[in-house]
Tab-separated table of C-alpha atoms in Angstrom:
chain	number	residue	atom	x	y	z
A	16	MET	CA	23.802	1.781	-2.504
A	17	GLU	CA	25.952	-1.422	-2.373
A	18	LEU	CA	26.332	-4.641	-3.720
A	19	LEU	CA	27.302	-7.201	-1.537
A	20	PRO	CA	29.352	-9.986	-2.455
A	21	PRO	CA	27.309	-13.802	-2.310
A	22	PRO	CA	27.221	-15.960	0.475
A	23	GLY	CA	30.598	-17.595	1.674
A	24	ALA	CA	32.580	-16.122	-1.344
A	25	LEU	CA	30.500	-18.033	-4.052
A	26	ALA	CA	29.967	-17.299	-7.895
A	27	TRP	CA	27.009	-14.875	-8.421
A	28	PHE	CA	25.911	-16.991	-11.010
A	29	SER	CA	26.075	-20.521	-9.216
A	30	PRO	CA	22.152	-21.747	-9.517
A	31	ASP	CA	22.196	-21.961	-5.801
A	32	VAL	CA	23.125	-18.195	-5.286
A	33	LEU	CA	20.799	-16.623	-7.893
A	34	LEU	CA	17.915	-18.837	-6.489
A	35	ALA	CA	18.790	-17.696	-2.836
A	36	THR	CA	19.209	-14.334	-3.675
A	37	TRP	CA	16.254	-13.934	-5.886
A	38	PHE	CA	18.691	-13.340	-8.799
A	39	GLY	CA	20.849	-11.173	-7.097
A	40	ALA	CA	18.216	-8.590	-5.171
A	41	GLY	CA	19.502	-9.997	-1.743
A	42	LEU	CA	22.905	-8.781	-2.836
A	43	VAL	CA	21.746	-5.106	-3.127
A	44	GLU	CA	22.315	-3.070	0.004
A	45	PRO	CA	20.106	-1.708	1.590
A	46	LEU	CA	16.795	-3.097	-0.290
A	47	ARG	CA	17.434	-6.718	-0.203
A	48	ALA	CA	13.746	-8.223	0.787
A	49	GLY	CA	12.108	-4.791	-0.439
A	50	LEU	CA	13.437	-5.185	-3.945
A	51	ALA	CA	12.982	-8.957	-4.210
A	52	VAL	CA	9.059	-8.292	-3.286
A	53	ALA	CA	8.783	-6.024	-5.570
A	54	SER	CA	10.404	-8.087	-8.088
A	55	VAL	CA	7.973	-11.240	-7.724
A	56	LEU	CA	4.867	-8.411	-6.869
A	57	THR	CA	5.189	-7.220	-9.899
A	58	VAL	CA	4.996	-10.397	-11.700
A	59	ILE	CA	1.866	-11.242	-9.944
A	60	LEU	CA	0.299	-7.709	-10.620
A	61	VAL	CA	1.069	-8.388	-14.528
A	62	ALA	CA	0.068	-11.882	-14.419
A	63	ARG	CA	-2.398	-12.083	-11.894
A	64	PRO	CA	-2.289	-15.722	-11.277
A	65	GLY	CA	-5.426	-17.313	-9.244
A	66	ARG	CA	-4.847	-18.877	-5.905
A	67	THR	CA	-4.334	-22.886	-7.094
A	68	ALA	CA	-1.129	-21.049	-9.481
A	69	SER	CA	0.221	-19.194	-6.659
A	70	ALA	CA	-0.017	-21.946	-3.912
A	71	SER	CA	1.086	-24.290	-6.590
A	72	TRP	CA	4.335	-21.966	-7.111
A	73	ALA	CA	5.284	-21.493	-3.725
A	74	MET	CA	5.087	-25.700	-2.986
A	75	LEU	CA	7.477	-25.791	-5.907
A	76	LEU	CA	9.772	-22.736	-5.207
A	77	SER	CA	10.203	-23.946	-1.476
A	78	ILE	CA	11.355	-27.401	-2.394
A	79	ALA	CA	13.998	-25.798	-5.028
A	80	ALA	CA	14.689	-23.171	-2.493
A	81	ALA	CA	15.083	-25.279	0.408
A	82	LEU	CA	17.780	-27.606	-1.970
A	83	ALA	CA	19.845	-24.059	-2.637
A	84	ILE	CA	19.935	-23.159	0.698
A	85	ALA	CA	21.000	-26.294	2.310
A	86	SER	CA	23.309	-26.665	-0.681
A	87	LEU	CA	25.029	-23.030	0.122
A	88	GLU	CA	24.995	-24.457	4.108
A	89	VAL	CA	27.226	-27.342	2.953
A	90	ARG	CA	29.345	-25.505	0.443
A	91	SER	CA	29.889	-21.962	2.657
A	92	GLY	CA	29.003	-22.889	5.883
A	93	ILE	CA	26.378	-19.913	6.412
A	94	GLY	CA	22.450	-20.769	7.665
A	95	ASP	CA	20.333	-17.990	7.647
A	96	ASP	CA	22.100	-15.437	5.809
A	97	ARG	CA	20.881	-11.628	5.460
A	98	ARG	CA	21.813	-11.928	1.676
A	99	ILE	CA	19.301	-14.673	1.359
A	100	VAL	CA	15.696	-13.368	0.032
A	101	VAL	CA	13.718	-16.457	-1.250
A	102	ASP	CA	11.797	-16.809	2.058
A	103	GLU	CA	10.557	-13.714	1.898
A	104	VAL	CA	9.544	-14.157	-1.896
A	105	LEU	CA	7.701	-17.716	-0.545
A	106	GLY	CA	5.914	-15.737	2.234
A	107	VAL	CA	4.335	-13.461	-0.731
A	108	LEU	CA	3.532	-16.123	-2.845
A	109	VAL	CA	1.567	-17.353	0.138
A	110	LEU	CA	-0.369	-14.286	0.805
A	111	VAL	CA	-1.040	-14.218	-2.735
A	112	ALA	CA	-2.449	-17.706	-2.923
A	113	LEU	CA	-4.686	-16.453	-0.221
A	114	ILE	CA	-6.165	-13.163	-1.765
A	115	ALA	CA	-5.322	-13.829	-5.218
A	116	THR	CA	-8.580	-12.101	-6.711
A	117	TRP	CA	-8.401	-8.952	-4.779
A	118	ARG	CA	-7.549	-5.627	-6.298
A	119	ARG	CA	-3.767	-5.249	-7.307
A	120	ILE	CA	-3.464	-1.718	-4.951
A	121	ALA	CA	-4.961	-4.160	-1.302
A	122	ILE	CA	-2.294	-7.118	-2.865
A	123	THR	CA	0.055	-4.223	-3.071
A	124	ALA	CA	-1.039	-2.865	0.646
A	125	VAL	CA	-1.144	-6.134	2.151
A	126	ALA	CA	2.683	-6.949	0.782
A	127	ALA	CA	3.775	-4.276	2.475
A	128	LEU	CA	2.052	-5.488	5.804
A	129	PHE	CA	3.747	-8.761	5.039
A	130	LEU	CA	7.348	-7.216	4.724
A	131	PHE	CA	6.826	-4.925	8.104
A	132	VAL	CA	5.599	-8.178	10.202
A	133	ASP	CA	8.590	-10.545	8.564
A	134	ARG	CA	10.810	-7.576	9.988
A	135	TRP	CA	8.844	-7.629	13.227
A	136	LYS	CA	8.847	-11.221	14.165
A	137	PRO	CA	5.896	-11.856	16.524
A	138	TRP	CA	5.630	-14.642	17.933
A	139	PRO	CA	4.989	-17.659	16.774
A	140	LEU	CA	7.321	-16.371	13.683
A	141	ASN	CA	10.522	-15.725	15.750
A	142	VAL	CA	10.141	-19.001	17.208
A	143	ILE	CA	9.754	-20.724	13.954
A	144	GLU	CA	12.653	-18.888	12.872
A	145	THR	CA	15.040	-20.930	14.977
A	146	ILE	CA	14.300	-24.289	13.573
A	147	PRO	CA	17.329	-25.408	12.502
A	148	SER	CA	17.152	-25.977	8.900
A	149	PRO	CA	16.566	-24.949	5.313
A	150	PHE	CA	13.163	-25.139	6.294
A	151	GLY	CA	13.832	-22.596	9.241
A	152	VAL	CA	14.982	-20.349	6.906
A	153	LEU	CA	11.410	-20.893	4.653
A	154	ALA	CA	9.310	-21.708	7.631
A	155	ASP	CA	9.111	-18.207	9.240
A	156	ASP	CA	8.290	-16.305	5.801
A	157	MET	CA	5.546	-18.561	4.724
A	158	ALA	CA	4.348	-18.755	7.890
A	159	ALA	CA	4.172	-15.068	8.269
A	160	GLY	CA	2.451	-15.010	4.776
A	161	ALA	CA	-0.251	-16.888	5.903
A	162	ILE	CA	-0.730	-15.178	8.597
A	163	VAL	CA	-0.940	-12.002	7.322
A	164	GLY	CA	-3.296	-13.500	4.192
A	165	SER	CA	-5.375	-14.908	7.184
A	166	ALA	CA	-5.832	-11.724	8.902
A	167	ALA	CA	-6.712	-9.605	5.986
A	168	LEU	CA	-9.018	-12.396	4.778
A	169	LEU	CA	-10.891	-12.504	8.078
A	170	ILE	CA	-11.164	-8.208	8.101
A	171	TRP	CA	-12.396	-7.997	4.719
A	172	LEU	CA	-14.932	-10.804	4.978
A	173	ALA	CA	-16.101	-9.091	8.898
A	174	TRP	CA	-15.549	-5.120	7.244
A	175	PRO	CA	-19.377	-5.503	5.447
A	176	LYS	CA	-21.096	-7.322	8.657
A	177	ALA	CA	-19.467	-4.874	10.605
A	178	THR	CA	-20.730	-1.633	8.647
A	179	LEU	CA	-23.924	-3.003	8.368
A	180	ALA	CA	-24.184	-3.798	12.088
A	181	TYR	CA	-23.014	0.150	12.577
A	182	ARG	CA	-25.273	1.321	10.022
A	183	GLY	CA	-27.908	-0.395	11.331
A	184	ALA	CA	-26.630	0.900	14.965
A	185	THR	CA	-26.944	4.327	13.771
A	186	CYS	CA	-30.033	4.013	12.369
A	187	GLY	CA	-31.460	2.862	14.963
A	188	ARG	CA	-30.166	6.096	17.093
A	189	THR	CA	-31.568	8.395	14.644
A	190	MET	CA	-35.145	7.105	15.009
A	191	LYS	CA	-37.595	6.678	17.931
A	192	ASN	CA	-39.443	4.157	16.994
A	193	GLY	CA	-38.282	2.271	13.779
A	194	SER	CA	-41.672	0.296	13.353
A	195	ALA	CA	-44.015	3.356	13.756
A	196	LEU	CA	-42.082	5.734	12.106
A	197	MET	CA	-42.816	3.186	8.848
A	198	ALA	CA	-46.544	2.949	10.018
A	199	ASP	CA	-46.871	6.660	9.871
A	200	THR	CA	-44.627	7.412	6.443
A	201	SER	CA	-47.314	4.367	4.838
A	202	ARG	CA	-50.191	6.402	5.657
A	203	SER	CA	-51.001	9.334	3.252
A	204	THR	CA	-52.871	12.559	4.679
A	205	LYS	CA	-53.728	15.548	2.789
A	206	ASN	CA	-50.248	17.285	3.341
A	207	GLY	CA	-48.613	14.013	2.866
A	208	PRO	CA	-46.984	11.769	5.092
A	209	LYS	CA	-45.881	12.518	8.706
A	210	PRO	CA	-42.409	13.696	9.524
């Protein structure tokens, strides 16, 4: 493990550096983004903010983060630096705003999926990442959080319907004639209902 210097050789205790590196998590090599996400995820899992609180924090933090990144860019000449990890924190806040009521283990699993998608940067995230401004630095991770959270939410909403449809299909295959079987079981004989 290695501690990286702050971006642009600025003082680590500068408010811009503290926010952009998520209180130094972005300076810890090789854990950078994972450490930042783990720190905010721990707070989320303990505090259990609702959807509105998570969305509100994401909005407020995005404004502060954009200002901090713009200041770093002006002061150091560095735009999107690997040590800047506040964008991953914002992505997790957007994700949690969508799935805030889920169980802790599910939120953790979806956050891990977010980190994978954030590293992979499929289309359109790779296009969004090229926006030349502090909002471009933030937008790809916020979009990744929205995409992963929406996909997880859609799967969760569709899952009960899919399993019910599957159960109905398997029951239909095991019963030769469901309505006839129901009629047979409702009649009683000397030895009980017919199988």
